[in-house]
Amino acid sequence: MKRKLFLISVLIMSTLTVAAQAQLAEKLEGRLFAYPQAPDTCSTLENRCNYIITHFWDNYDISKPIKDDVAFELTFRDYVDFFRYAHRNVVMGSVRDLVNKAQSNTSNLLKLGAVAERSLYGSEAEFWSDEVYVAFIKPLASNKSLPRDVRDRYAVQLARINSVQVGTILDFEYVDAGGLKHRLSELPERENYIILFVDGSTDSTIGRLRLSTDVALNSLLETGNVSLLCVGLNAYSTEWATAASGYCENWMVGCSDQLMDVLDLRVLPCCYVLDGQRAIVNKALSVEGLMSAVNPAY
């Protein structure tokens, strides 16, 4: 909430009193520079954000060494927070320009990729956007000035993201608790499918239990129009089968140790929502994200 209030203050800075502007300047002390002020002619939220994003890095030379990594990340995260209110074309143009300028300094490019991953892709990201993140990492995956292992890391992420875009038909093989093999494409027809991917972590266990007791989700499953398949990211074993037999009785259950390498499972537990043709409607949802989607009051 404090972060949102801070960004709102930046957006309306031109209308603040001198005292309020001084207070905001103090809050900017952890950042690299004061952010651009949108002129009064930018009358809408989108226009103001478009202006700020377009001019955000005007007074910062990304080609010179980044001396304060903490301040750079704080500043970058503020930059990203404006994305959600701006026009797509403005965001993408600004990102491409920033990456192009950073490519002259390998160390900066590495830092930019790392902070972009944390801000746009990783489990601690406040704003997930495949399109924006791909704009950052696609040049990094092919930049021969970067170490091979770094390029390979981003290339793997890029391949995973591209393989499961929204609208892509999802299909894979899994083994049920009885040891029988199935394919997603063989499941009976439904309006929607929810695929819950879990591992052996405490977070996955807690997430699975939360979903099993969610009233709104269970109401959807009881209609028969929605089915939930819980997939353990492990090889089949009798120990897993015994544990899986205690999962929610209105869930289908399976496992596969081949999916971590091919699907975009950036955070676990992780949920995918599919339509009746198994096309991806939403992906990489957290448990909280799924619960919010099925229960507006959540």
XYZ file of C-alpha atoms in Angstrom:
298
model
C 0.000 0.000 0.000
C 2.843 2.426 0.849
C 4.418 1.695 -2.522
C 1.156 2.487 -4.343
C 0.742 5.737 -2.426
C 4.300 6.674 -3.326
C 3.670 6.112 -7.036
C 0.395 8.042 -6.900
C 2.307 10.929 -5.355
C 4.772 10.831 -8.247
C 1.903 10.911 -10.735
C 0.347 14.026 -9.209
C 3.578 15.710 -8.116
C 2.985 18.849 -10.183
C -0.122 19.634 -8.091
C 1.484 19.078 -4.690
C 2.402 21.854 -2.292
C 6.054 22.730 -1.774
C 6.031 20.918 1.587
C 4.500 17.812 0.059
C 7.046 17.842 -2.771
C 9.846 18.069 -0.209
C 8.393 15.077 1.655
C 8.209 13.098 -1.579
C 11.819 14.020 -2.370
C 12.849 12.430 0.940
C 11.128 9.200 -0.073
C 13.113 9.250 -3.311
C 16.391 9.157 -1.402
C 16.753 5.408 -1.891
C 16.426 5.796 -5.669
C 18.918 6.763 -8.343
C 17.246 10.010 -9.395
C 14.092 12.120 -9.185
C 11.420 10.835 -11.527
C 10.091 12.905 -14.434
C 6.972 14.986 -13.830
C 4.161 14.692 -16.331
C 2.947 18.092 -17.560
C -0.579 19.316 -16.861
C -1.488 18.612 -20.492
C -1.356 14.891 -19.622
C -4.853 14.789 -18.184
C -5.428 11.029 -17.891
C -3.687 8.391 -15.774
C -2.539 6.542 -18.896
C -1.099 9.681 -20.476
C 0.758 10.612 -17.313
C 2.237 7.122 -17.022
C 3.108 7.135 -20.718
C 5.041 10.362 -20.231
C 6.872 9.126 -17.132
C 7.853 5.831 -18.754
C 8.987 7.527 -21.964
C 11.246 9.945 -20.069
C 12.071 7.765 -17.056
C 15.720 7.116 -17.934
C 16.424 10.429 -19.713
C 18.848 11.641 -17.054
C 20.555 8.317 -16.343
C 23.302 6.813 -18.486
C 22.741 3.054 -18.379
C 25.974 2.524 -20.321
C 28.035 3.714 -17.332
C 28.781 1.341 -14.401
C 25.926 0.878 -11.921
C 27.482 1.812 -8.592
C 24.528 1.222 -6.264
C 22.774 -2.080 -6.996
C 20.127 -1.576 -4.291
C 19.142 1.870 -5.553
C 19.094 0.569 -9.118
C 16.684 -2.223 -8.204
C 14.393 0.098 -6.228
C 14.336 2.521 -9.151
C 13.745 -0.250 -11.671
C 10.850 -1.675 -9.640
C 9.220 1.764 -9.549
C 9.677 1.973 -13.323
C 7.937 -1.387 -13.730
C 5.067 -0.350 -11.449
C 4.060 2.354 -13.931
C 3.696 -0.291 -16.676
C 0.301 -1.514 -15.510
C -1.273 1.889 -16.169
C 0.504 2.757 -19.440
C -0.097 1.895 -23.091
C 1.511 -1.330 -24.257
C 3.352 0.300 -27.179
C 4.900 2.910 -24.886
C 6.075 0.256 -22.441
C 7.574 -1.965 -25.124
C 9.328 0.942 -26.820
C 10.855 2.104 -23.543
C 12.054 -1.411 -22.660
C 13.682 -1.923 -26.063
C 15.438 1.436 -25.785
C 16.717 0.664 -22.274
C 18.077 -2.767 -23.261
C 19.728 -1.399 -26.405
C 21.546 1.274 -24.404
C 22.636 -1.229 -21.748
C 24.200 -3.618 -24.258
C 27.359 -1.532 -24.455
C 28.176 -2.484 -20.845
C 28.188 -6.237 -20.165
C 28.123 -5.829 -16.380
C 25.108 -3.518 -16.556
C 23.343 -5.845 -18.973
C 23.784 -8.725 -16.517
C 22.389 -6.608 -13.676
C 19.494 -5.451 -15.841
C 18.597 -9.048 -16.694
C 18.763 -10.117 -13.053
C 16.569 -7.275 -11.765
C 14.121 -7.763 -14.658
C 13.806 -11.438 -13.680
C 13.081 -10.572 -10.060
C 10.651 -7.795 -10.985
C 8.783 -9.390 -13.903
C 9.206 -13.160 -13.774
C 10.336 -14.584 -10.451
C 8.297 -15.514 -7.406
C 8.914 -12.101 -5.808
C 7.714 -10.157 -8.851
C 4.887 -7.684 -8.182
C 3.988 -7.424 -11.875
C 4.110 -10.493 -14.121
C 4.231 -9.859 -17.845
C 5.615 -12.434 -20.260
C 5.595 -9.955 -23.124
C 7.630 -7.346 -21.253
C 10.009 -9.899 -19.730
C 10.665 -11.494 -23.125
C 11.597 -8.041 -24.460
C 14.316 -7.933 -21.783
C 15.685 -11.455 -22.067
C 15.476 -12.139 -25.799
C 18.484 -9.869 -26.517
C 20.293 -11.335 -23.506
C 19.800 -14.907 -24.704
C 21.568 -14.087 -27.975
C 24.212 -11.614 -26.766
C 27.581 -13.323 -27.263
C 29.329 -10.902 -24.922
C 27.535 -12.581 -22.000
C 28.785 -15.834 -20.423
C 27.416 -18.963 -22.072
C 25.676 -20.190 -18.926
C 23.836 -16.867 -18.599
C 22.709 -16.959 -22.236
C 21.571 -20.558 -21.810
C 19.602 -19.649 -18.680
C 17.629 -16.968 -20.485
C 17.253 -19.141 -23.580
C 15.643 -21.884 -21.454
C 13.272 -19.371 -19.862
C 12.431 -17.981 -23.293
C 11.676 -21.461 -24.655
C 9.440 -22.293 -21.686
C 7.503 -19.035 -21.966
C 7.036 -19.400 -25.719
C 5.909 -23.030 -25.471
C 2.941 -22.219 -23.236
C 1.588 -18.908 -24.478
C -2.064 -18.119 -23.765
C -4.065 -19.877 -26.483
C -1.581 -22.751 -26.867
C -3.042 -26.267 -26.625
C -1.542 -27.968 -23.596
C -0.962 -31.715 -23.603
C 1.315 -33.967 -21.614
C 1.514 -37.488 -20.194
C 1.108 -38.268 -16.517
C 0.741 -41.335 -14.286
C -2.198 -41.706 -11.923
C -2.108 -43.104 -8.386
C -2.800 -46.577 -9.757
C 0.277 -46.485 -11.976
C -1.678 -46.040 -15.225
C -0.504 -43.601 -17.902
C -2.820 -40.898 -19.257
C -2.650 -37.873 -21.534
C -4.320 -34.576 -20.850
C -5.956 -34.745 -24.284
C -7.767 -37.950 -23.265
C -9.704 -36.366 -20.410
C -13.508 -36.103 -20.738
C -14.946 -32.909 -22.195
C -15.396 -30.018 -19.773
C -15.907 -26.269 -20.068
C -12.670 -25.640 -18.179
C -9.797 -27.504 -16.596
C -7.638 -26.369 -13.706
C -4.184 -27.950 -13.579
C -2.475 -27.614 -10.208
C 1.264 -28.357 -10.267
C 2.867 -29.185 -6.916
C 6.173 -30.438 -5.607
C 7.231 -31.776 -2.233
C 7.647 -28.376 -0.598
C 5.710 -27.070 2.374
C 4.307 -24.271 0.211
C 2.826 -26.801 -2.209
C 1.298 -28.818 0.617
C -0.294 -25.747 2.197
C -1.507 -24.477 -1.185
C -3.056 -27.829 -2.035
C -4.864 -27.963 1.302
C -6.154 -24.402 0.915
C -7.636 -25.194 -2.478
C -9.181 -28.449 -1.253
C -11.212 -26.514 1.331
C -12.131 -23.498 -0.814
C -15.935 -23.294 -0.987
C -16.109 -21.399 -4.294
C -13.743 -23.805 -6.058
C -15.546 -26.867 -4.732
C -18.863 -25.426 -5.900
C -17.428 -25.105 -9.416
C -16.130 -28.670 -9.362
C -19.491 -30.008 -8.172
C -21.211 -28.634 -11.295
C -19.163 -31.033 -13.410
C -18.305 -28.272 -15.873
C -14.888 -27.737 -14.318
C -12.335 -30.415 -13.457
C -9.143 -30.102 -11.449
C -6.071 -32.226 -12.090
C -3.357 -32.101 -9.422
C 0.028 -33.047 -10.910
C 2.981 -33.875 -8.700
C 6.318 -32.967 -10.286
C 7.914 -36.226 -9.319
C 8.401 -39.742 -10.630
C 5.796 -42.351 -9.711
C 6.408 -44.234 -6.478
C 4.281 -46.239 -4.092
C 4.945 -43.634 -1.389
C 3.598 -40.865 -3.627
C 0.588 -43.014 -4.628
C -0.277 -43.635 -0.977
C -0.117 -39.935 -0.181
C -2.072 -38.991 -3.333
C -4.929 -41.284 -2.333
C -5.645 -38.825 0.486
C -6.012 -35.817 -1.805
C -9.371 -34.119 -2.308
C -11.829 -36.761 -3.589
C -13.247 -34.551 -6.364
C -9.782 -34.017 -7.884
C -7.982 -36.077 -10.464
C -4.404 -36.841 -9.418
C -1.265 -37.671 -11.363
C 2.489 -37.183 -11.450
C 5.293 -36.581 -13.946
C 8.971 -35.811 -13.458
C 9.331 -34.498 -17.039
C 7.356 -31.249 -16.827
C 9.693 -28.927 -14.902
C 12.003 -28.778 -17.916
C 9.340 -27.948 -20.504
C 6.587 -25.921 -18.813
C 6.665 -22.429 -17.350
C 6.400 -23.297 -13.654
C 8.144 -20.270 -12.208
C 6.451 -20.529 -8.821
C 5.114 -23.554 -6.984
C 2.381 -24.439 -6.359
C 1.364 -23.227 -9.811
C -2.025 -23.257 -11.550
C -2.971 -23.321 -15.226
C -6.529 -22.711 -16.434
C -7.553 -24.354 -19.730
C -10.676 -24.173 -21.848
C -12.581 -27.198 -23.147
C -10.099 -27.718 -25.997
C -7.188 -27.623 -23.484
C -6.067 -24.211 -24.753
C -4.343 -22.137 -22.079
C -6.590 -19.376 -20.721
C -4.295 -18.381 -17.855
C -1.005 -19.739 -16.593
C 1.487 -19.547 -13.747
C -1.239 -18.496 -11.329
C -0.453 -18.696 -7.647
C -2.960 -20.355 -5.320
C -4.045 -16.870 -4.224
C -4.490 -15.860 -7.863
C -6.697 -18.868 -8.589
C -8.775 -18.319 -5.463
C -9.297 -14.684 -6.446
C -10.366 -15.755 -9.936
C -13.011 -18.210 -8.721
C -14.136 -16.147 -5.750
C -14.481 -12.381 -6.414
C -14.998 -11.767 -2.713
C -11.600 -13.291 -1.847
